[in-house]
PDB file of C-alpha atoms in Angstrom:
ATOM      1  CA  UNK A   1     -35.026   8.328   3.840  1.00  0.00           C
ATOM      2  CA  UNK A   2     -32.165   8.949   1.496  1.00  0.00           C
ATOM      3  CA  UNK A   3     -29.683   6.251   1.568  1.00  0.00           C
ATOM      4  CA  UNK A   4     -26.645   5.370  -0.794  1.00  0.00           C
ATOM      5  CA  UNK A   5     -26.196   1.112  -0.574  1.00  0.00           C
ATOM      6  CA  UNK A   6     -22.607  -0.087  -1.464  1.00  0.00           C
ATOM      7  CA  UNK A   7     -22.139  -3.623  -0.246  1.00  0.00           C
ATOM      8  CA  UNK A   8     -19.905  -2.907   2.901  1.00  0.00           C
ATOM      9  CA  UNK A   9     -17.951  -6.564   2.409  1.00  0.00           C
ATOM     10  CA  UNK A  10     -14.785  -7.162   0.898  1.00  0.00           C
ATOM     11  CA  UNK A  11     -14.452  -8.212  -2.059  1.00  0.00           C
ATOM     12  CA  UNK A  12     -11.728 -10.933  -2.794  1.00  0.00           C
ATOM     13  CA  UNK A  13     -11.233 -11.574  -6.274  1.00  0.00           C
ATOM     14  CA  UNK A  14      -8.027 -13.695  -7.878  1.00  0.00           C
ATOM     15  CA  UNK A  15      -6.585 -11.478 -10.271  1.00  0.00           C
ATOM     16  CA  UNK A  16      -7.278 -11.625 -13.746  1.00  0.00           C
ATOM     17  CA  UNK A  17     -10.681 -12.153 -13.247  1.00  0.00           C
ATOM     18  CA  UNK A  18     -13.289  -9.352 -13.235  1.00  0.00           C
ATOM     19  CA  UNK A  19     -14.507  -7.226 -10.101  1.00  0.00           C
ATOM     20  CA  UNK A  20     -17.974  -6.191 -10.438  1.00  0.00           C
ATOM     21  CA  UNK A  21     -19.373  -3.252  -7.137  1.00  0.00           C
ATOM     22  CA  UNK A  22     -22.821  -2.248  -6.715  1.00  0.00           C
ATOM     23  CA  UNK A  23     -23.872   1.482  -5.928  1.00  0.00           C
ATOM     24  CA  UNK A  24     -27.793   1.391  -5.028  1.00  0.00           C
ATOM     25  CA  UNK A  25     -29.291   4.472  -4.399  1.00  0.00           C
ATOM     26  CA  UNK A  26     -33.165   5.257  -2.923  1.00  0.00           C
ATOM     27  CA  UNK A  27     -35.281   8.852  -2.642  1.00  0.00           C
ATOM     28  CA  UNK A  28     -32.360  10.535  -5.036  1.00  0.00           C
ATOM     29  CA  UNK A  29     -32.662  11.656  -8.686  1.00  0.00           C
ATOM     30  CA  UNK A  30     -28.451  12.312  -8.853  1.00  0.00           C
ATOM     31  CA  UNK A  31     -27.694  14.136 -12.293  1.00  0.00           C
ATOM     32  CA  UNK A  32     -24.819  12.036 -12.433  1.00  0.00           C
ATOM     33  CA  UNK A  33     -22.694   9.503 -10.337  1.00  0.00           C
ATOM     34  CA  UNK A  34     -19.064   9.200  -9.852  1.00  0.00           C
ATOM     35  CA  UNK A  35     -16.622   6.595  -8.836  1.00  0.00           C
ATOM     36  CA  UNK A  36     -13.384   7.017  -6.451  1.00  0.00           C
ATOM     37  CA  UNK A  37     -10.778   4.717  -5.569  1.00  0.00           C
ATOM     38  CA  UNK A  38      -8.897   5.392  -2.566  1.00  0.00           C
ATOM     39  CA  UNK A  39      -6.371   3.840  -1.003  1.00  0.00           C
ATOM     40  CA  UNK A  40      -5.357   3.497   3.133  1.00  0.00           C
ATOM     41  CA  UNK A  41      -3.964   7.084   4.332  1.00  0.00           C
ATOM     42  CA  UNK A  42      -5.069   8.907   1.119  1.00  0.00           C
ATOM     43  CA  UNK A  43      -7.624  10.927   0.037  1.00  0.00           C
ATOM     44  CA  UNK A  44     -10.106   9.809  -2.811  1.00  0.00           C
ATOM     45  CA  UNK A  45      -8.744   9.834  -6.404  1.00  0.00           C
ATOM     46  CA  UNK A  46     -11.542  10.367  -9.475  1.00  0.00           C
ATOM     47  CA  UNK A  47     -12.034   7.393 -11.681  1.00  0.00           C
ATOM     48  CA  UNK A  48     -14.938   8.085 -14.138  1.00  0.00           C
ATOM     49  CA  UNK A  49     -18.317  10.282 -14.044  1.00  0.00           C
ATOM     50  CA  UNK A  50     -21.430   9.110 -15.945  1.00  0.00           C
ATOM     51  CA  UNK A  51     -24.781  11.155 -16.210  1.00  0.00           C
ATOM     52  CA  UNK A  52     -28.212  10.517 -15.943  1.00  0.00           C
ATOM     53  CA  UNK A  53     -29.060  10.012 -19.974  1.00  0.00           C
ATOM     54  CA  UNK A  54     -25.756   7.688 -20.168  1.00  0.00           C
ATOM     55  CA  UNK A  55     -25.799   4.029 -20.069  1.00  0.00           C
ATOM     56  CA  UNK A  56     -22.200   2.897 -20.107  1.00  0.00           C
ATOM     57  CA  UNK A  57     -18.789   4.444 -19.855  1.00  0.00           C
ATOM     58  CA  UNK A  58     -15.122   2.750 -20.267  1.00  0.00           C
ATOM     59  CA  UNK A  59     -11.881   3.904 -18.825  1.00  0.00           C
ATOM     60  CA  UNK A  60      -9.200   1.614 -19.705  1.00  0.00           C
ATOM     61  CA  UNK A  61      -9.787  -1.823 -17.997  1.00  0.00           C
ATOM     62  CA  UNK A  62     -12.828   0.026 -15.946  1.00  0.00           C
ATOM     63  CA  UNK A  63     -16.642   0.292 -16.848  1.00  0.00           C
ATOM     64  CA  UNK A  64     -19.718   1.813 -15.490  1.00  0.00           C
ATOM     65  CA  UNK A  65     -23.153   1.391 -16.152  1.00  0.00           C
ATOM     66  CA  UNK A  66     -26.064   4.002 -14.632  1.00  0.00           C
ATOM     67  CA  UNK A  67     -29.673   2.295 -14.581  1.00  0.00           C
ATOM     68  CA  UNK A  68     -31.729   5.366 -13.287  1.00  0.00           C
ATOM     69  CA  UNK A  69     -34.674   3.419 -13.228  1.00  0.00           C
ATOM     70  CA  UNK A  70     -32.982   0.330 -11.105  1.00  0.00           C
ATOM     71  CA  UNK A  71     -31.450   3.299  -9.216  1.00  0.00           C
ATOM     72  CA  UNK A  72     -28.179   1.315  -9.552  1.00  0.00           C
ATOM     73  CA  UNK A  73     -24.341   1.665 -10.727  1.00  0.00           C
ATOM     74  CA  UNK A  74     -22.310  -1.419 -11.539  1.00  0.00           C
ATOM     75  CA  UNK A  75     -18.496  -0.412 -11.435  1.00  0.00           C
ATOM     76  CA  UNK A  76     -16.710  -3.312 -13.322  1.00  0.00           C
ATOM     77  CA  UNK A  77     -12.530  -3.500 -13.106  1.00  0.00           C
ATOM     78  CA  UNK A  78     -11.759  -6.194 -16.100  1.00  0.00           C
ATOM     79  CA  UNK A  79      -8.587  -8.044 -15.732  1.00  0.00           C
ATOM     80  CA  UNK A  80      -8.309  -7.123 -12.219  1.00  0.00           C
ATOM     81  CA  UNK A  81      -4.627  -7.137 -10.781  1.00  0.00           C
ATOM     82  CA  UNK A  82      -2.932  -6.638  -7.242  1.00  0.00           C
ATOM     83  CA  UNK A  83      -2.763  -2.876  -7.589  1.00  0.00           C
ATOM     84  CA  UNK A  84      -6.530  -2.324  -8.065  1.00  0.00           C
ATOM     85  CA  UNK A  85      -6.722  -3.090  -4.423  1.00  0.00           C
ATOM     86  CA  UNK A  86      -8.088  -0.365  -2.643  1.00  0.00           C
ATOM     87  CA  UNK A  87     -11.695   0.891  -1.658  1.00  0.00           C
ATOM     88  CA  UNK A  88     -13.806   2.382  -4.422  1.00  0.00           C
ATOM     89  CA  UNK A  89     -16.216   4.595  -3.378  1.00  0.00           C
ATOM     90  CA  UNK A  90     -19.771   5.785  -5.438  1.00  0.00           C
ATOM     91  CA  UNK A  91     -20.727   9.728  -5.411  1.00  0.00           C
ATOM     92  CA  UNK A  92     -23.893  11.029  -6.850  1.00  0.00           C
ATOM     93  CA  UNK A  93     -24.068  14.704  -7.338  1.00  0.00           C
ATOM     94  CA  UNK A  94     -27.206  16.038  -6.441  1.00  0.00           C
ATOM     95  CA  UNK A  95     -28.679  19.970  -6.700  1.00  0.00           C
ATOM     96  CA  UNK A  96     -26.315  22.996  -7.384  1.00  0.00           C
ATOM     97  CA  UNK A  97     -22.880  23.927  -5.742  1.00  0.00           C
ATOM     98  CA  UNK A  98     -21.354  20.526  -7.672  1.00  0.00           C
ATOM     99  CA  UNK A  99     -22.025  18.581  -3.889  1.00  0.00           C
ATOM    100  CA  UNK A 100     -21.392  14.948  -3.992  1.00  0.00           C
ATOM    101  CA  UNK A 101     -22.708  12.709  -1.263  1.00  0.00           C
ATOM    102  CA  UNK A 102     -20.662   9.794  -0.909  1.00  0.00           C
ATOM    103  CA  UNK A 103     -21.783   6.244  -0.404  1.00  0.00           C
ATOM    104  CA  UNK A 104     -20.064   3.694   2.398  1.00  0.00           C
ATOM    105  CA  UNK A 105     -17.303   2.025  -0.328  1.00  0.00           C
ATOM    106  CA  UNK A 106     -16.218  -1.226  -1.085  1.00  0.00           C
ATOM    107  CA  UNK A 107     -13.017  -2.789  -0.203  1.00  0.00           C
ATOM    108  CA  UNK A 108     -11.196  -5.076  -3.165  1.00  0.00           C
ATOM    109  CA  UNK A 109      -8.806  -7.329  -2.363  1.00  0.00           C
ATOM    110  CA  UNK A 110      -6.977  -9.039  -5.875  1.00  0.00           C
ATOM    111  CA  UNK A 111      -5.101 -11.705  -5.088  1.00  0.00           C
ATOM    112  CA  UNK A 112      -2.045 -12.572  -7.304  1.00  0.00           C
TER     113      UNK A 112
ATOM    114  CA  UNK B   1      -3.931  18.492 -12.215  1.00  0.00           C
ATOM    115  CA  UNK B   2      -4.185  20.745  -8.696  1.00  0.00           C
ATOM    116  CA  UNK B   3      -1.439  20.177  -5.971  1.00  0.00           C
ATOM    117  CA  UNK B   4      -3.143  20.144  -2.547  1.00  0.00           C
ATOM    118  CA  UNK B   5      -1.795  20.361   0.996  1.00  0.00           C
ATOM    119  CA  UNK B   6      -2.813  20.150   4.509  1.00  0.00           C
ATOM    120  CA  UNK B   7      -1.080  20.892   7.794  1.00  0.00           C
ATOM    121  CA  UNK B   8      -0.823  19.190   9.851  1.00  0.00           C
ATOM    122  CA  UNK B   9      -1.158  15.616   8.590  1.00  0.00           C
ATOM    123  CA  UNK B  10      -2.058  14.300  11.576  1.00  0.00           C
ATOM    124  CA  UNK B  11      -2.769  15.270  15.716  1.00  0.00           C
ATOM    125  CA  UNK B  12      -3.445  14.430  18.676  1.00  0.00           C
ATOM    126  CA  UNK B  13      -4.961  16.668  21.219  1.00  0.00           C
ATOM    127  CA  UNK B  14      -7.302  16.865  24.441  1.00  0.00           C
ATOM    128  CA  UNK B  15     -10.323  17.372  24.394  1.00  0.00           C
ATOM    129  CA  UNK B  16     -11.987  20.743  24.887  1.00  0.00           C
ATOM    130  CA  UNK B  17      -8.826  22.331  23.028  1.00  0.00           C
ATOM    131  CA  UNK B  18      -9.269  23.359  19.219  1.00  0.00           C
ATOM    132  CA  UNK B  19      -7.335  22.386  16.121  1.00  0.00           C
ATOM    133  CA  UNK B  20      -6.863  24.705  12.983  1.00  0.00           C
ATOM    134  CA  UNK B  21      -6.272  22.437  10.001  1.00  0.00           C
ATOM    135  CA  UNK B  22      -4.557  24.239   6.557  1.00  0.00           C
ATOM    136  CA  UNK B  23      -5.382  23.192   3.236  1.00  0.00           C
ATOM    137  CA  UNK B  24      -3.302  24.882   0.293  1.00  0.00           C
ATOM    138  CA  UNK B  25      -3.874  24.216  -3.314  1.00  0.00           C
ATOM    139  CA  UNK B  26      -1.496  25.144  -5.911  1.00  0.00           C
ATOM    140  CA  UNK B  27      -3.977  26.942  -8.638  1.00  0.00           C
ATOM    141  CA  UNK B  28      -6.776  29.116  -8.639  1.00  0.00           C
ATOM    142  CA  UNK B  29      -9.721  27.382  -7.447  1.00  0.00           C
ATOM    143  CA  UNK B  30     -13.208  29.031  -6.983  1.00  0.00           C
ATOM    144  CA  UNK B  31     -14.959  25.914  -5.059  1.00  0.00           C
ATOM    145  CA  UNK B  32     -13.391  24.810  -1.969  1.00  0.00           C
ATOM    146  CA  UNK B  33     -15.055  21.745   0.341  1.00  0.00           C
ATOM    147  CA  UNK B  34     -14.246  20.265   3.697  1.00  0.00           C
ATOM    148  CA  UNK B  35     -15.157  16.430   4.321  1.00  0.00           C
ATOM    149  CA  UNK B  36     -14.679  14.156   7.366  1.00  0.00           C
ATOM    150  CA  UNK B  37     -14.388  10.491   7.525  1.00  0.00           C
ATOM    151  CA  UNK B  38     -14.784   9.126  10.830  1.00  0.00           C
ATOM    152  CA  UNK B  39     -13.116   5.263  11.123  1.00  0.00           C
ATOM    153  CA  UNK B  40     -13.923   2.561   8.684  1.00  0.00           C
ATOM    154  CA  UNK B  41     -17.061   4.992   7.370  1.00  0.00           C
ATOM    155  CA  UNK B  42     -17.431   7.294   3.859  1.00  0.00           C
ATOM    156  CA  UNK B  43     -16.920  10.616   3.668  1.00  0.00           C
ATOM    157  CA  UNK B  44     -19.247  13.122   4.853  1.00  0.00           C
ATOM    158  CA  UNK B  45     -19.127  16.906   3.849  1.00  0.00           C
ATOM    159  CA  UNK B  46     -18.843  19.333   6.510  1.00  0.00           C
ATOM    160  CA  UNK B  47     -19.078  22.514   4.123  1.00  0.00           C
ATOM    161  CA  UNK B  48     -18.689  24.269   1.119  1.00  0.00           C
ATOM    162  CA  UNK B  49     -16.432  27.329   0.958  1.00  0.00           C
ATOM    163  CA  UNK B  50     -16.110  29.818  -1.835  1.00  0.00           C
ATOM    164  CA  UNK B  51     -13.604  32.732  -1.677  1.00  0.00           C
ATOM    165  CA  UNK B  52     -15.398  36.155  -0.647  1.00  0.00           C
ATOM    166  CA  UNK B  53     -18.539  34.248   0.831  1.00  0.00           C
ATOM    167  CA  UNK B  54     -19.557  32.754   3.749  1.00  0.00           C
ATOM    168  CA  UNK B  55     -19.304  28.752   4.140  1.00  0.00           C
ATOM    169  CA  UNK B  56     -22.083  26.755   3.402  1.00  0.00           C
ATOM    170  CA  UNK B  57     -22.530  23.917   6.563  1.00  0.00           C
ATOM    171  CA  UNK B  58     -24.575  20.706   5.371  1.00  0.00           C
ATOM    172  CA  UNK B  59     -27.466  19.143   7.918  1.00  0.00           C
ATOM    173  CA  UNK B  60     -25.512  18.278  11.327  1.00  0.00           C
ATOM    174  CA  UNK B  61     -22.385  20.555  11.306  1.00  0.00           C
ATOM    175  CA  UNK B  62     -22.259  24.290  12.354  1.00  0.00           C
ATOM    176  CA  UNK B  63     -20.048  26.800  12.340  1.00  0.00           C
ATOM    177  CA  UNK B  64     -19.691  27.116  15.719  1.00  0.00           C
ATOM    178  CA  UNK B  65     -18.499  24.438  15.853  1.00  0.00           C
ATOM    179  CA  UNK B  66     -16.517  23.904  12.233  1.00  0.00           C
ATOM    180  CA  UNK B  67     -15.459  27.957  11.581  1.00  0.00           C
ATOM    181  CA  UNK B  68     -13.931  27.694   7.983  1.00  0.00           C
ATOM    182  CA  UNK B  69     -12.351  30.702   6.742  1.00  0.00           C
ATOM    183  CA  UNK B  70     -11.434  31.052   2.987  1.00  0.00           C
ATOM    184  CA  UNK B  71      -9.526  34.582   2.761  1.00  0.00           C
ATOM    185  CA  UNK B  72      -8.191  33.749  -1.121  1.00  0.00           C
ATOM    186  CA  UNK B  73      -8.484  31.389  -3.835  1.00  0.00           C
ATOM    187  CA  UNK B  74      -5.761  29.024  -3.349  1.00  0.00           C
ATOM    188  CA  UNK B  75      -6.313  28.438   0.726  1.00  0.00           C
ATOM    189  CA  UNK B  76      -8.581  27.573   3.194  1.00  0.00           C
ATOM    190  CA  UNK B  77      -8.676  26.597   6.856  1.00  0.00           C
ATOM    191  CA  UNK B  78     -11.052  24.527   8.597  1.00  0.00           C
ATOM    192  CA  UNK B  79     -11.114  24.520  12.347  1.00  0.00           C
ATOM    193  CA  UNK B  80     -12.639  21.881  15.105  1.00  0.00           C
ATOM    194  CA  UNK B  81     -13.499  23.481  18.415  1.00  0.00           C
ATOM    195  CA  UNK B  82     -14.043  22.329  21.423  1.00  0.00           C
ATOM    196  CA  UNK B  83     -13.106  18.814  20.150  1.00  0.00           C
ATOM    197  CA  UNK B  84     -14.203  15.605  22.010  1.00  0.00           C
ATOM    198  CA  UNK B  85     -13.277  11.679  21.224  1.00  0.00           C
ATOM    199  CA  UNK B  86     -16.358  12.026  18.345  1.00  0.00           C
ATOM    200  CA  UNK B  87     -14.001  14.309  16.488  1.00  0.00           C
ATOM    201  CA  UNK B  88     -11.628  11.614  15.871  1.00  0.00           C
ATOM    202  CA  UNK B  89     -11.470  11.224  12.305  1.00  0.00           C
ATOM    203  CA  UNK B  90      -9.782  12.025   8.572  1.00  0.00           C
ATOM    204  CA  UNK B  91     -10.738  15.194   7.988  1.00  0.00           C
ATOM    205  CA  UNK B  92     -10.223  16.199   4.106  1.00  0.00           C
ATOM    206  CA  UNK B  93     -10.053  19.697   1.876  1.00  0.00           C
ATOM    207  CA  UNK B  94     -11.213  18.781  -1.952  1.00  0.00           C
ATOM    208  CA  UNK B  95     -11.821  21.137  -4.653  1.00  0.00           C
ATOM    209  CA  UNK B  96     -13.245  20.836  -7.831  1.00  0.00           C
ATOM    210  CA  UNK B  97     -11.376  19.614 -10.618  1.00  0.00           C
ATOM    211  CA  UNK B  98     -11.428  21.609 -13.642  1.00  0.00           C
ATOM    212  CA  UNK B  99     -10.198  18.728 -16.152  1.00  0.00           C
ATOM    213  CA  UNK B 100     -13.540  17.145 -15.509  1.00  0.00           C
ATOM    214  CA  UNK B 101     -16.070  19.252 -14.490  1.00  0.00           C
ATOM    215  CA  UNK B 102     -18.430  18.518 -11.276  1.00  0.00           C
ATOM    216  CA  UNK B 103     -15.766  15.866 -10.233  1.00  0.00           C
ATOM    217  CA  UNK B 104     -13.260  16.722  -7.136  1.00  0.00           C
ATOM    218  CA  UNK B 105      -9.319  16.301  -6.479  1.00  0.00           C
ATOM    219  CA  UNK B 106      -8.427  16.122  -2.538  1.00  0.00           C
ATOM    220  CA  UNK B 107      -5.910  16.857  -0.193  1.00  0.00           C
ATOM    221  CA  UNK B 108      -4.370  13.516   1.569  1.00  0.00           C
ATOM    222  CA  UNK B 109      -5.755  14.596   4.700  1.00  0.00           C
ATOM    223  CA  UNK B 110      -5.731  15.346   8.546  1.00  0.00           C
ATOM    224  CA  UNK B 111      -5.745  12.138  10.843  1.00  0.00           C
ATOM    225  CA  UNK B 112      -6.994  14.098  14.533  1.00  0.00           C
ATOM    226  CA  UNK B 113      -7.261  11.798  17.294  1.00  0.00           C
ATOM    227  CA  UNK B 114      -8.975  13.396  20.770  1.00  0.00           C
ATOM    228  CA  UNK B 115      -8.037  11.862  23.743  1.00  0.00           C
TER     229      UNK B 115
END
């Protein structure tokens, strides 16, 4: 069956240091993946895309790898601080219509 | 970047009763989608809707059930019949974002609780 993994604990991180999330995907061949952040009572907010022949991309103090053969995203917030806590959610667009099918999200909790 | 609304921003209603939720976006917009995230779970999309066409329902949602209507390109409605305590969830209008293309900007969504 299709399934979209992201690890459904918090994660509590001391800020400063760097969060690192998983997005594992099986039985999907996405043409790209996205990341969301969103916060309680709000609706998701786009953070970065990256596509199937793309390694790495960088946003600021974020990063995302894509390792279609591991079938696995790392989403990486450097220099994490209070405000990056929120859920962050992994979307893989797959077939036509520009469809995304989300995964379960990660809570991050920096603490100061 | 697009502006979007929804009416009402949140509800509570009986079940068996109906609920017609708005969603309003500021710009021209050719793709249209509805999503629902039940309690402490992901989103799941309910449908696609382009102006002029009929919605598109994913596995598990019909439109008995989830009528959308899209009469223009700047508004949609989305509406949950019959509604039971199962229907209690966010229920959340995107479209697609035409600063990045294939990503999606949403509305802050529609809290329904079904007592």
């Amino acid at each position: 069956s299709q399934k979209i993994e992201q690890n459904s604990e918090a994660l509590n991180i001391q800020e400063g240091k760097t969060a690192t999330l998983t997005c594992n995907y099986t039985n999907y061949s996405p043409a790209y993946l996205q990341w969301y952040r969103q916060d309680p009572g709000r609706g998701p907010v786009f953070l970065l895309l990256i596509r199937e022949n793309e390694k790495e991309k960088r946003k600021e103090r974020l990063k995302v790898t894509f390792d279609t053969t591991l079938k696995q995203s790392l989403f990486h917030i450097t220099a994490s601080q209070p405000a990056d806590s929120a859920t962050y959610l992994c979307a893989l667009g797959i077939g036509a219509g520009n469809k995304l099918t989300f995964g379960g999200g990660t809570r991050v909790l920096v603490k100061p | 970047s697009a502006v979007i609304s929804q009416k009402p921003s949140r509800d509570i209603c009986q079940r068996g009763t109906s609920l017609t939720i708005q969603c309003q976006v500021d710009s021209q917009v050719t793709m249209m989608f509805w999503y629902r995230q039940q309690p402490g779970q992901s989103l799941t999309l309910i449908a696609t809707a382009n102006q002029g066409s009929e919605a598109t329902y994913e596995s598990g949602f019909v439109i008995d059930k989830f009528p959308i209507s899209r009469p223009n390109l700047t508004f949609s409605t989305l509406t949950v019949s019959n509604m039971s305590p199962e229907d209690s969830s966010i229920y959340l209008c995107s479209v697609e974002d035409l600063r990045v293309q294939e990503t999606q900007y949403f509305g802050p969504g529609t809290r329904l609780l079904v007592l």
